[in-house]
XYZ file of C-alpha atoms in Angstrom:
435
model
C 0.000 0.000 0.000
C 1.156 3.551 -0.782
C 2.307 5.984 1.910
C -0.106 8.570 3.281
C 0.197 12.052 1.829
C -1.016 15.406 3.124
C -3.843 17.188 1.332
C -5.309 20.656 1.550
C -7.496 23.063 -0.384
C -6.560 26.480 -1.778
C -9.600 28.723 -1.714
C -8.382 30.455 -4.868
C -10.905 33.232 -5.403
C -10.510 34.402 -1.824
C -13.439 35.680 0.218
C -15.113 36.830 -2.984
C -17.945 35.928 -5.398
C -17.794 32.123 -5.402
C -19.034 30.467 -8.635
C -19.505 33.756 -10.485
C -19.636 33.021 -14.221
C -20.658 29.373 -13.764
C -23.977 27.590 -13.379
C -23.102 26.841 -9.731
C -24.138 30.441 -9.047
C -27.762 29.331 -9.475
C -27.563 27.337 -6.243
C -28.397 30.715 -4.733
C -25.691 31.025 -2.084
C -24.847 34.517 -0.837
C -21.048 34.765 -1.037
C -20.965 37.578 1.548
C -22.482 35.351 4.264
C -20.675 32.559 6.173
C -23.090 29.706 5.361
C -21.575 29.024 1.927
C -18.067 28.671 3.347
C -19.144 26.731 6.432
C -20.953 24.141 4.318
C -17.932 23.799 2.036
C -15.316 23.547 4.792
C -17.346 20.894 6.620
C -17.242 18.828 3.431
C -13.474 19.323 3.194
C -13.032 18.186 6.778
C -15.154 15.116 6.041
C -12.864 14.506 3.058
C -9.794 14.489 5.318
C -8.097 17.706 4.200
C -5.379 18.913 6.585
C -5.973 22.600 5.963
C -7.747 25.220 3.882
C -5.711 28.190 2.638
C -7.699 31.319 1.773
C -6.199 33.448 -1.008
C -6.350 37.208 -0.631
C -5.224 40.412 -2.294
C -6.149 43.636 -0.567
C -5.972 45.776 -3.717
C -8.211 45.882 -6.766
C -5.140 46.729 -8.805
C -3.797 49.769 -10.535
C -6.240 52.400 -11.879
C -5.687 51.460 -15.530
C -6.916 47.888 -15.011
C -9.659 48.356 -12.399
C -12.534 47.706 -14.777
C -10.748 44.730 -16.307
C -10.178 43.098 -12.938
C -13.688 43.495 -11.543
C -15.714 43.020 -14.746
C -15.677 39.232 -14.330
C -14.772 39.323 -10.607
C -11.300 37.910 -11.316
C -9.462 40.439 -9.154
C -12.166 41.405 -6.678
C -14.122 42.340 -4.722
C -12.777 40.418 -1.732
C -13.543 40.606 1.964
C -10.904 39.978 4.624
C -10.422 36.203 5.070
C -9.004 36.634 8.579
C -12.469 37.752 9.716
C -14.092 34.738 8.042
C -11.834 32.305 9.929
C -13.842 32.226 13.205
C -16.969 31.140 11.315
C -15.027 28.299 9.693
C -13.582 27.207 13.023
C -17.074 27.226 14.538
C -18.335 24.901 11.804
C -15.530 22.326 12.141
C -13.450 20.452 14.720
C -10.154 19.367 13.124
C -9.294 21.046 9.831
C -6.787 23.913 9.871
C -7.610 27.330 8.397
C -4.857 29.560 6.980
C -6.021 33.016 5.833
C -3.666 35.078 3.700
C -1.964 37.995 5.442
C 0.059 40.746 3.787
C 3.304 41.134 5.735
C 3.901 44.570 4.246
C 0.877 46.401 5.594
C -0.156 44.565 8.795
C 1.754 45.960 11.827
C 3.629 43.157 13.605
C 2.191 43.768 17.092
C -1.389 43.873 15.806
C -0.839 40.792 13.651
C 0.761 38.817 16.498
C -2.118 39.678 18.853
C -4.846 38.821 16.319
C -3.227 35.514 15.371
C -2.593 34.495 18.974
C -6.235 35.206 19.777
C -7.507 33.148 16.828
C -5.104 30.329 17.620
C -6.550 30.095 21.136
C -10.149 30.358 19.920
C -9.582 27.561 17.408
C -7.606 25.166 19.643
C -4.490 26.014 17.628
C -5.991 25.289 14.217
C -4.887 28.651 12.787
C -2.273 29.020 10.066
C -1.230 32.196 8.234
C -0.381 32.351 4.551
C 2.278 35.078 4.417
C 2.467 37.071 1.186
C 4.819 39.899 0.237
C 2.574 41.669 -2.297
C 4.321 44.926 -3.183
C 1.512 46.520 -5.202
C -0.805 47.155 -2.256
C 1.532 49.408 -0.274
C -0.086 52.631 -1.518
C -3.378 51.727 0.198
C -1.589 51.862 3.562
C 0.408 54.981 2.743
C 3.625 53.007 2.363
C 6.214 53.168 -0.405
C 6.404 50.100 -2.677
C 9.445 47.868 -2.334
C 11.352 45.829 -4.916
C 10.741 42.081 -4.879
C 13.734 41.020 -2.756
C 13.362 43.874 -0.260
C 9.738 42.841 0.259
C 11.053 39.448 1.389
C 13.583 41.177 3.669
C 10.670 43.012 5.266
C 8.641 39.796 5.573
C 11.568 38.072 7.301
C 11.818 40.869 9.869
C 8.014 40.752 10.284
C 7.719 37.004 10.942
C 10.779 37.026 13.228
C 9.201 39.836 15.234
C 5.843 38.017 15.414
C 7.545 34.956 16.845
C 9.281 37.064 19.457
C 5.896 38.513 20.441
C 4.314 35.037 20.613
C 7.105 33.889 22.916
C 7.354 37.079 24.970
C 5.714 35.461 28.016
C 8.410 32.793 28.063
C 7.694 29.483 29.771
C 7.163 30.946 33.249
C 5.268 34.204 32.644
C 1.839 32.655 33.109
C 1.457 31.258 36.634
C -2.263 30.610 37.049
C -2.007 29.821 40.778
C -5.540 29.510 42.158
C -4.677 29.404 45.916
C -3.194 32.913 45.957
C -4.812 34.192 42.723
C -1.365 34.788 41.253
C -2.137 35.043 37.548
C 1.216 35.973 35.980
C 4.780 36.994 36.793
C 5.766 40.210 35.029
C 9.454 39.699 35.718
C 9.432 36.709 33.371
C 8.012 38.638 30.409
C 10.196 39.927 27.557
C 9.613 43.703 27.570
C 11.849 44.185 24.536
C 12.311 47.145 22.225
C 12.830 46.425 18.525
C 14.162 48.865 15.953
C 14.758 47.209 12.611
C 15.072 48.170 8.985
C 11.296 48.164 8.497
C 9.558 48.017 11.890
C 9.785 49.565 15.352
C 7.833 47.859 18.136
C 7.839 47.033 21.833
C 6.981 43.822 23.666
C 5.619 41.952 25.480
C 2.421 40.864 23.742
C -0.904 41.464 25.464
C -2.157 37.935 24.732
C -1.596 34.585 26.386
C 1.283 32.433 25.136
C 0.630 29.434 22.916
C 1.846 25.879 23.208
C 3.273 26.333 19.692
C 3.400 29.097 17.102
C 0.695 29.280 14.417
C 1.655 27.435 11.252
C 3.307 29.662 8.640
C 2.459 29.002 4.980
C 4.231 30.789 2.144
C 3.997 30.784 -1.658
C 6.673 32.091 -4.000
C 8.851 30.182 -6.436
C 11.698 32.677 -6.864
C 15.045 31.971 -5.278
C 14.219 34.541 -2.599
C 10.788 33.004 -2.043
C 12.190 29.489 -1.693
C 14.815 30.807 0.710
C 12.085 32.397 2.848
C 10.185 29.099 2.886
C 13.221 27.078 3.863
C 14.036 29.461 6.704
C 10.627 30.416 8.084
C 7.753 28.328 6.736
C 6.034 25.201 7.964
C 4.252 24.745 4.628
C 5.502 25.803 1.208
C 2.604 26.346 -1.202
C 4.411 25.194 -4.314
C 3.527 26.307 -7.834
C 5.600 24.298 -10.293
C 5.259 21.870 -13.216
C 3.974 18.598 -11.776
C 6.414 16.106 -13.227
C 8.404 13.850 -10.918
C 11.655 15.529 -11.972
C 10.316 19.091 -11.477
C 8.817 18.212 -8.086
C 12.087 16.579 -6.974
C 14.113 19.602 -8.090
C 11.785 22.069 -6.378
C 11.825 20.048 -3.160
C 15.616 19.853 -3.227
C 15.933 23.645 -3.445
C 13.541 24.288 -0.537
C 15.148 21.607 1.625
C 18.612 22.996 0.863
C 17.424 26.405 2.098
C 16.048 24.771 5.255
C 19.322 22.966 5.937
C 21.268 26.190 5.412
C 19.028 27.845 8.020
C 19.773 25.094 10.538
C 16.496 23.259 10.039
C 15.773 19.758 8.733
C 13.721 18.419 5.841
C 11.178 17.204 8.375
C 10.545 20.717 9.679
C 8.366 21.693 6.742
C 5.857 20.266 4.281
C 6.052 21.111 0.572
C 2.594 20.834 -0.991
C 2.089 21.293 -4.731
C -0.958 23.076 -6.131
C -3.204 21.017 -8.420
C -6.485 22.104 -10.034
C -8.024 18.871 -11.345
C -10.909 18.510 -13.762
C -12.317 15.125 -12.766
C -14.486 13.270 -15.252
C -16.726 10.233 -14.942
C -14.934 8.350 -17.726
C -11.802 8.382 -19.852
C -13.980 8.981 -22.918
C -15.410 12.160 -21.368
C -11.883 13.344 -20.526
C -10.849 12.777 -24.147
C -13.874 14.764 -25.375
C -13.012 17.751 -23.137
C -9.372 17.732 -24.206
C -10.231 17.452 -27.915
C -12.668 20.371 -27.658
C -10.013 22.566 -26.023
C -7.733 22.259 -29.054
C -10.047 24.514 -31.059
C -10.941 27.386 -28.726
C -13.581 29.884 -29.805
C -13.005 33.633 -29.722
C -14.961 33.706 -26.448
C -12.606 31.069 -25.020
C -9.603 33.179 -26.039
C -11.169 36.279 -24.531
C -11.768 34.432 -21.251
C -8.129 33.357 -21.184
C -7.023 36.928 -21.950
C -9.152 38.354 -19.120
C -7.710 35.860 -16.637
C -4.146 36.616 -17.750
C -4.811 40.357 -17.693
C -6.165 40.164 -14.158
C -3.236 38.072 -12.905
C -0.682 40.420 -14.417
C -2.631 43.688 -14.015
C -1.907 44.284 -17.694
C -4.678 44.827 -20.257
C -3.956 42.180 -22.893
C -7.347 42.810 -24.510
C -5.961 46.078 -25.855
C -3.256 44.232 -27.836
C -3.474 42.888 -31.390
C -4.304 39.166 -31.375
C -2.090 38.348 -34.341
C 1.043 40.158 -33.184
C 3.558 39.341 -30.442
C 3.194 41.036 -27.075
C 5.301 44.226 -27.407
C 8.416 44.540 -25.292
C 7.792 46.676 -22.231
C 4.101 45.726 -21.958
C 4.495 44.387 -18.429
C 5.336 46.811 -15.647
C 7.740 46.392 -12.738
C 4.893 45.043 -10.623
C 4.786 41.836 -12.721
C 7.233 39.181 -11.560
C 9.611 37.449 -13.965
C 7.948 34.146 -13.076
C 4.510 35.455 -14.054
C 5.852 36.719 -17.376
C 7.510 33.357 -18.088
C 4.227 31.649 -17.273
C 2.469 33.810 -19.838
C 5.033 33.692 -22.636
C 6.595 30.242 -22.148
C 9.541 29.472 -24.417
C 8.190 31.510 -27.349
C 7.983 35.175 -26.317
C 7.754 36.250 -29.970
C 4.668 34.149 -30.706
C 1.463 36.012 -31.617
C -0.910 36.652 -28.719
C -3.529 34.410 -30.377
C -1.108 31.479 -30.252
C -0.255 32.139 -26.606
C -3.943 32.338 -25.696
C -4.746 29.200 -27.676
C -1.987 27.390 -25.825
C -3.358 28.692 -22.509
C -6.874 27.444 -23.311
C -5.655 23.983 -24.332
C -6.164 21.139 -21.853
C -4.419 17.790 -21.493
C -4.921 14.348 -20.026
C -3.502 13.582 -16.603
C -3.071 9.946 -17.689
C -0.578 11.173 -20.310
C 1.050 13.606 -17.818
C 0.128 16.373 -20.242
C -2.561 18.176 -18.229
C -5.117 17.809 -15.479
C -8.242 16.295 -17.016
C -9.016 12.714 -16.083
C -10.859 10.202 -13.946
C -10.483 9.812 -10.183
C -8.428 6.646 -10.693
C -6.107 8.444 -13.117
C -5.548 11.274 -10.620
C -4.897 8.771 -7.836
C -2.299 7.079 -10.085
C -0.670 10.461 -10.657
C -0.613 11.456 -6.977
C 0.719 8.054 -5.964
C 3.466 8.375 -8.590
C 4.577 11.764 -7.229
C 4.754 10.271 -3.761
C 6.822 7.260 -4.770
C 9.026 8.807 -7.484
C 9.510 12.323 -6.094
C 9.013 11.728 -2.356
C 6.219 14.300 -2.493
C 4.650 15.414 0.799
C 1.238 16.029 -0.703
C -1.144 18.154 -2.754
C -3.084 21.382 -2.355
C -6.202 21.219 -4.530
C -7.369 24.555 -5.897
C -10.794 25.992 -6.672
C -13.700 28.055 -5.390
C -14.916 27.324 -1.872
C -18.386 26.420 -3.117
C -20.256 23.218 -2.157
C -20.988 22.269 -5.774
C -17.323 22.504 -6.770
C -16.104 20.738 -3.620
C -18.418 17.766 -4.170
C -17.683 17.697 -7.904
C -13.953 17.544 -7.201
C -13.973 15.112 -4.288
C -17.102 12.976 -4.695
C -15.285 10.271 -6.658
C -11.694 11.128 -5.734
C -11.802 10.766 -1.927
C -12.916 7.093 -1.914
C -10.213 6.194 -4.426
C -7.470 8.011 -2.484
C -8.532 6.278 0.720
C -8.692 2.876 -0.920
C -5.117 3.448 -2.172
C -3.928 4.400 1.333
C -3.021 7.922 0.244
C -5.548 9.950 2.260
C -6.131 9.964 6.013
C -9.300 8.375 7.398
C -9.181 10.167 10.759
C -7.510 13.100 12.476
C -5.170 12.957 15.428
C -4.640 15.575 18.118
C -2.554 18.740 18.029
C -4.484 21.129 15.804
C -3.114 22.173 12.426
C 0.463 21.330 13.401
C -0.640 17.839 14.372
C -2.446 17.446 11.046
C 0.664 18.315 9.069
C 3.312 16.547 11.131
C 1.607 13.411 12.456
C 3.171 11.468 9.574
């Protein structure tokens, strides 16, 4: 039997209009109310997911692309996922919840206090997905930072949060009932911090935790992988899902962890997968064949999604010409541009969009359309051939999509011995490190 792997769900649209643009919208859920998310997260807990990560971006984007980003609700609106977390904890008992937090605009003391509070309220099921988004700084009256400096700031931020979380030490809380001695102030760390990006004083006005909240981080650049190896418990990995690419990615993150004095066992590297699960191989073939001849509407949909992701209006460009040099601003990462252009930056936009719209069969390791058994084969292969820790599935947090994705897949994964059948103790950290 195969080894157990860890599984989670990336709530990719954030706390925004779930199912907009699809027939699932007609289920009639109100995306601004907690019921939709509570129903979905209960199903994910029943499915045995270790955690749910909620995407977020606090900005609607730059003024030139506002209409483009909200027209199809690709880039917003979004409510704050940190404030949704208590409702999800109230609806579940075991699954971890990791809202996205912007390390650039959330003051360290405030962040440490909020997260400590939620960790206590949830029996330590809180994680935080730390992002270094540089384009949102203007909303907080802060200057934007270059990519690597944003990671420098995030490193100072998370280091400071951990000092706050530990500022009561092991002896600060006394809790002696006979003499009503609650705490010992002499044991607290009343520190003063002046760093390159933050000034703050301790100790934290919140009770200490048995362990720090889990830190999740995305980011595939060298700087991002270095941050993960040094600071993260979970690396949310975006990479080609071949055994060789997964092995290479894992090796780079683990090397960064070892350099920081950690071990490979101190973190979990989970690769993002957005499956399209079909009832039969014949249906998968039909979907893939249809994608090879996209309509103009299909190309437009792909262009809108790309434009939103890159905050660059590709709809204004000529379809039958290459994307002009200088189209993408400094706010677009090199990795995003490579993802758009691939190995043929001089190809006409129509060709790039056609390639983006094309789908492939997971059974042929050429895409992510296939049956539950084919996906289980693929996941098992990554575990055995690449020593993969597990998978983060991606999609809307909508009951229809959750059941469509997992209705057939969960039984197969459990029958293969890949997916947990029960949870242990220890909150989100226990979920991720119990095997």
